[in-house]
Amino acid sequence: APFCHHIVLSLHSRTMARFPCFLLLVLLTTVSSLTPSDNPKVTISVCTGPDCRVDGASDTLRQLQKCASPINKKNDGASKVISVKARSCLGPCGDGPCVQVLNAQNQKVYTGEQPNRIPSGTWIESDAFGADTKRTYQVQNADQVDFVMSLAGEEAGLTTTAESDASFQATSTRTWYDRNNNERKVLQRLTQLLIVWGLVSYQDSSPTGEIGNLQWTIAFALVLATNYIMKDNLLEQLFVNLSKKNKSS
């Protein structure tokens, strides 16, 4: 009996010690259930990948957030009507800044081809590698901001949306030699094919008709080196380094 009494007292003391924690957990759960959740009717996703950043994605993100802010403030502190968020690469590199409009079910909102899309002027088509440009919008200027905001507003059931600054223009810092991701990818593949062609040519010209370990090692090292072609702004870094060396000499 004393042993059982000791167990009961021990359990009782542990329960009472944990009771404040349990009470706090219940309180937090209740408060969180009463707090409006951030479940917007529409989400505007702005690509902030390397290529879109060069094309002025930061300017586009700020401008869209500026347009969405008064709409959300009218909602009296409830969940956002239109949420503007940054995200990773959307695909059509060189055709940015790229933007997608998503509904409450996280599905892409698409009403047709963007009427005022500006040709990227790149060597390789933006959707050459399977990117879905038809559901990705380009937002470089005020007209394109208004187009995306009207599309988001229509999906959210709004009659009017805030217009952007008429003078807005995303500032691109892309230089002529800093090619977009798609073009760097093509350059990488061509370089790798050139390495394979070099191996085949060596084998044909070799007296033994075999490729030696040294040649395989060199080819393998060159293939690994082609990965640096995909590095962000590689050509820009190369030109800057060369110019620095010329100035120092």
CSV table of C-alpha atoms in Angstrom, one decimal:
chain,number,residue,atom,x,y,z
A,1,ALA,CA,0.0,0.0,0.0
A,2,PRO,CA,2.8,2.5,0.8
A,3,PHE,CA,4.4,1.7,-2.5
A,4,CYS,CA,1.2,2.3,-4.4
A,5,HIS,CA,0.7,5.6,-2.5
A,6,HIS,CA,4.2,6.7,-3.4
A,7,ILE,CA,3.5,6.0,-7.1
A,8,VAL,CA,0.2,8.0,-7.0
A,9,LEU,CA,2.0,10.9,-5.4
A,10,SER,CA,4.8,10.8,-7.9
A,11,LEU,CA,2.4,10.7,-10.9
A,12,HIS,CA,0.3,13.5,-9.3
A,13,SER,CA,3.4,15.7,-8.8
A,14,ARG,CA,4.6,15.1,-12.4
A,15,THR,CA,1.1,15.9,-13.7
A,16,MET,CA,0.9,19.2,-11.8
A,17,ALA,CA,4.5,20.1,-12.9
A,18,ARG,CA,3.5,19.7,-16.5
A,19,PHE,CA,0.1,21.3,-16.1
A,20,PRO,CA,1.3,24.9,-16.7
A,21,CYS,CA,3.0,23.7,-20.0
A,22,PHE,CA,-0.2,21.9,-21.0
A,23,LEU,CA,-2.3,25.0,-20.3
A,24,LEU,CA,0.1,27.2,-22.2
A,25,LEU,CA,-0.1,24.8,-25.2
A,26,VAL,CA,-3.9,24.9,-25.1
A,27,LEU,CA,-3.8,28.7,-24.9
A,28,LEU,CA,-1.5,29.1,-27.9
A,29,THR,CA,-3.5,26.6,-30.0
A,30,THR,CA,-6.7,28.6,-29.2
A,31,VAL,CA,-5.0,32.0,-30.1
A,32,SER,CA,-3.6,30.6,-33.3
A,33,SER,CA,-7.0,29.3,-34.4
A,34,LEU,CA,-8.5,32.7,-33.8
A,35,THR,CA,-5.7,34.6,-35.7
A,36,PRO,CA,-6.4,35.1,-39.4
A,37,SER,CA,-4.3,32.7,-41.5
A,38,ASP,CA,-2.1,34.0,-44.3
A,39,ASN,CA,-4.1,32.2,-47.0
A,40,PRO,CA,-4.4,34.8,-49.9
A,41,LYS,CA,-7.0,34.5,-52.6
A,42,VAL,CA,-4.2,35.1,-55.2
A,43,THR,CA,-0.4,34.8,-55.0
A,44,ILE,CA,1.9,36.6,-57.4
A,45,SER,CA,5.2,34.8,-57.6
A,46,VAL,CA,8.1,36.8,-58.9
A,47,CYS,CA,11.2,34.9,-60.1
A,48,THR,CA,14.4,36.0,-58.4
A,49,GLY,CA,16.7,33.5,-60.1
A,50,PRO,CA,20.1,34.7,-61.4
A,51,ASP,CA,18.8,35.7,-64.9
A,52,CYS,CA,15.7,37.5,-63.7
A,53,ARG,CA,17.7,39.4,-61.0
A,54,VAL,CA,19.9,40.7,-63.8
A,55,ASP,CA,16.8,41.7,-65.7
A,56,GLY,CA,15.5,43.8,-62.8
A,57,ALA,CA,13.3,41.3,-60.8
A,58,SER,CA,14.0,43.2,-57.5
A,59,ASP,CA,12.4,46.3,-59.0
A,60,THR,CA,9.4,44.3,-60.3
A,61,LEU,CA,8.9,42.6,-56.9
A,62,ARG,CA,8.9,46.0,-55.1
A,63,GLN,CA,6.5,47.5,-57.6
A,64,LEU,CA,4.0,44.6,-57.4
A,65,GLN,CA,4.2,44.7,-53.6
A,66,LYS,CA,3.5,48.4,-53.7
A,67,CYS,CA,0.4,47.9,-55.8
A,68,ALA,CA,-0.9,45.0,-53.6
A,69,SER,CA,-0.4,46.8,-50.3
A,70,PRO,CA,-3.4,49.2,-50.5
A,71,ILE,CA,-5.6,46.3,-51.6
A,72,ASN,CA,-4.6,44.2,-48.6
A,73,LYS,CA,-5.0,47.1,-46.2
A,74,LYS,CA,-8.6,47.5,-47.2
A,75,ASN,CA,-9.2,44.0,-46.0
A,76,ASP,CA,-9.2,45.2,-42.3
A,77,GLY,CA,-6.4,43.0,-41.1
A,78,ALA,CA,-7.8,39.7,-42.4
A,79,SER,CA,-5.7,37.4,-44.6
A,80,LYS,CA,-4.1,39.0,-47.6
A,81,VAL,CA,-6.2,39.3,-50.8
A,82,ILE,CA,-3.1,39.4,-53.1
A,83,SER,CA,0.2,38.1,-51.8
A,84,VAL,CA,3.4,39.0,-53.7
A,85,LYS,CA,6.3,36.6,-53.0
A,86,ALA,CA,9.8,36.0,-54.4
A,87,ARG,CA,10.5,32.5,-55.6
A,88,SER,CA,13.2,30.5,-57.5
A,89,CYS,CA,13.6,30.1,-61.2
A,90,LEU,CA,10.4,29.8,-63.2
A,91,GLY,CA,12.1,28.6,-66.5
A,92,PRO,CA,12.0,31.1,-69.3
A,93,CYS,CA,15.5,32.5,-68.7
A,94,GLY,CA,16.3,35.7,-70.6
A,95,ASP,CA,12.6,36.6,-71.0
A,96,GLY,CA,12.2,38.1,-67.5
A,97,PRO,CA,11.5,39.4,-65.0
A,98,CYS,CA,9.2,36.4,-65.0
A,99,VAL,CA,6.0,36.3,-62.9
A,100,GLN,CA,3.2,33.7,-62.3
A,101,VAL,CA,-0.2,34.3,-60.9
A,102,LEU,CA,-1.6,31.5,-58.7
A,103,ASN,CA,-5.1,31.1,-57.3
A,104,ALA,CA,-6.1,29.9,-53.8
A,105,GLN,CA,-5.7,26.3,-54.9
A,106,ASN,CA,-2.1,27.1,-56.0
A,107,GLN,CA,-3.1,26.7,-59.7
A,108,LYS,CA,-1.7,28.9,-62.4
A,109,VAL,CA,-4.1,31.6,-63.6
A,110,TYR,CA,-4.0,31.9,-67.4
A,111,THR,CA,-6.2,34.0,-69.7
A,112,GLY,CA,-4.3,33.9,-72.9
A,113,GLU,CA,-1.1,35.2,-74.4
A,114,GLN,CA,0.3,38.3,-72.8
A,115,PRO,CA,-0.6,41.2,-75.1
A,116,ASN,CA,2.4,43.5,-74.4
A,117,ARG,CA,5.2,41.0,-74.1
A,118,ILE,CA,8.6,42.3,-75.2
A,119,PRO,CA,10.8,40.0,-77.3
A,120,SER,CA,13.8,39.0,-75.3
A,121,GLY,CA,16.2,39.4,-78.2
A,122,THR,CA,18.2,36.3,-77.1
A,123,TRP,CA,19.8,33.8,-79.5
A,124,ILE,CA,17.9,30.8,-78.0
A,125,GLU,CA,14.1,30.8,-77.5
A,126,SER,CA,13.0,31.1,-73.9
A,127,ASP,CA,11.0,27.9,-74.0
A,128,ALA,CA,13.7,25.9,-75.8
A,129,PHE,CA,14.1,23.6,-72.8
A,130,GLY,CA,10.5,23.0,-72.0
A,131,ALA,CA,9.7,26.2,-70.0
A,132,ASP,CA,6.0,27.0,-70.0
A,133,THR,CA,6.1,30.6,-71.2
A,134,LYS,CA,2.3,30.6,-71.8
A,135,ARG,CA,1.7,30.6,-68.1
A,136,THR,CA,4.5,32.8,-67.2
A,137,TYR,CA,4.3,36.6,-67.6
A,138,GLN,CA,7.0,39.1,-68.3
A,139,VAL,CA,6.9,42.2,-66.1
A,140,GLN,CA,9.4,44.9,-67.1
A,141,ASN,CA,7.3,48.1,-67.2
A,142,ALA,CA,4.2,49.8,-65.9
A,143,ASP,CA,1.8,48.3,-68.6
A,144,GLN,CA,3.0,44.8,-67.7
A,145,VAL,CA,2.6,45.4,-64.0
A,146,ASP,CA,-1.0,46.6,-64.6
A,147,PHE,CA,-1.7,43.6,-66.7
A,148,VAL,CA,-0.6,41.2,-64.0
A,149,MET,CA,-2.4,43.2,-61.3
A,150,SER,CA,-5.7,43.2,-63.3
A,151,LEU,CA,-5.4,39.5,-63.8
A,152,ALA,CA,-4.8,38.9,-60.1
A,153,GLY,CA,-7.6,41.3,-59.2
A,154,GLU,CA,-10.1,39.5,-61.5
A,155,GLU,CA,-9.2,36.1,-60.0
A,156,ALA,CA,-9.6,37.6,-56.5
A,157,GLY,CA,-13.0,39.0,-57.4
A,158,LEU,CA,-12.0,42.7,-57.2
A,159,THR,CA,-13.6,45.4,-59.4
A,160,THR,CA,-10.6,47.7,-59.4
A,161,THR,CA,-6.9,47.3,-58.6
A,162,ALA,CA,-4.1,49.8,-57.8
A,163,GLU,CA,-2.2,51.0,-60.8
A,164,SER,CA,1.6,51.1,-60.9
A,165,ASP,CA,3.8,54.2,-61.3
A,166,ALA,CA,3.4,55.2,-65.0
A,167,SER,CA,7.2,55.7,-65.2
A,168,PHE,CA,8.1,52.3,-63.8
A,169,GLN,CA,10.7,50.4,-65.7
A,170,ALA,CA,12.7,47.5,-64.2
A,171,THR,CA,16.4,48.3,-64.4
A,172,SER,CA,18.4,45.6,-66.3
A,173,THR,CA,22.1,45.3,-65.5
A,174,ARG,CA,22.7,42.6,-68.1
A,175,THR,CA,25.6,43.3,-70.4
A,176,TRP,CA,25.9,42.1,-74.0
A,177,TYR,CA,28.3,39.4,-73.1
A,178,ASP,CA,26.4,38.1,-70.1
A,179,ARG,CA,24.1,35.6,-71.8
A,180,ASN,CA,21.0,34.1,-70.2
A,181,ASN,CA,20.7,30.6,-68.8
A,182,ASN,CA,19.3,29.0,-71.9
A,183,GLU,CA,22.2,30.3,-74.1
A,184,ARG,CA,24.8,29.2,-71.5
A,185,LYS,CA,23.2,25.7,-71.5
A,186,VAL,CA,23.5,25.4,-75.3
A,187,LEU,CA,27.1,26.6,-75.1
A,188,GLN,CA,27.8,24.0,-72.4
A,189,ARG,CA,26.3,21.2,-74.6
A,190,LEU,CA,28.2,22.3,-77.7
A,191,THR,CA,31.5,22.4,-75.7
A,192,GLN,CA,30.8,18.9,-74.4
A,193,LEU,CA,30.1,17.6,-77.9
A,194,LEU,CA,33.4,19.2,-79.1
A,195,ILE,CA,35.2,17.3,-76.4
A,196,VAL,CA,33.6,14.0,-77.6
A,197,TRP,CA,34.5,14.8,-81.2
A,198,GLY,CA,38.1,15.4,-80.0
A,199,LEU,CA,38.3,12.0,-78.4
A,200,VAL,CA,36.9,10.3,-81.5
A,201,SER,CA,39.3,12.2,-83.8
A,202,TYR,CA,42.2,11.2,-81.5
A,203,GLN,CA,41.2,7.6,-81.6
A,204,ASP,CA,41.0,7.6,-85.5
A,205,SER,CA,44.4,9.2,-85.7
A,206,SER,CA,46.1,7.1,-83.1
A,207,PRO,CA,48.4,4.3,-84.4
A,208,THR,CA,47.0,1.9,-81.9
A,209,GLY,CA,43.4,3.0,-82.4
A,210,GLU,CA,43.0,3.4,-78.7
A,211,ILE,CA,42.4,6.3,-76.3
A,212,GLY,CA,45.0,6.5,-73.6
A,213,ASN,CA,44.5,7.2,-69.9
A,214,LEU,CA,46.0,10.7,-70.3
A,215,GLN,CA,43.4,11.6,-73.0
A,216,TRP,CA,40.5,10.2,-70.9
A,217,THR,CA,41.7,12.2,-67.9
A,218,ILE,CA,42.0,15.4,-69.9
A,219,ALA,CA,38.5,14.9,-71.5
A,220,PHE,CA,37.0,14.2,-68.1
A,221,ALA,CA,38.6,17.4,-66.6
A,222,LEU,CA,37.3,19.4,-69.6
A,223,VAL,CA,33.7,18.1,-69.2
A,224,LEU,CA,33.8,19.1,-65.5
A,225,ALA,CA,35.1,22.5,-66.5
A,226,THR,CA,32.1,23.0,-68.8
A,227,ASN,CA,29.9,23.2,-65.6
A,228,TYR,CA,31.4,26.5,-64.9
A,229,ILE,CA,29.8,27.8,-68.1
A,230,MET,CA,26.5,27.6,-66.1
A,231,LYS,CA,27.9,29.7,-63.3
A,232,ASP,CA,26.1,33.0,-62.8
A,233,ASN,CA,27.5,35.8,-64.8
A,234,LEU,CA,30.6,33.8,-65.7
A,235,LEU,CA,31.4,35.8,-68.8
A,236,GLU,CA,31.0,39.0,-66.8
A,237,GLN,CA,33.5,37.8,-64.2
A,238,LEU,CA,35.9,36.7,-66.9
A,239,PHE,CA,35.8,40.1,-68.6
A,240,VAL,CA,36.2,42.0,-65.3
A,241,ASN,CA,39.2,39.9,-64.3
A,242,LEU,CA,40.8,40.4,-67.7
A,243,SER,CA,40.3,44.1,-67.5
A,244,LYS,CA,41.7,44.2,-64.0
A,245,LYS,CA,44.8,42.4,-65.2
A,246,ASN,CA,45.2,44.7,-68.1
A,247,LYS,CA,45.0,47.8,-65.9
A,248,SER,CA,47.5,46.4,-63.3
A,249,SER,CA,50.0,45.6,-66.1
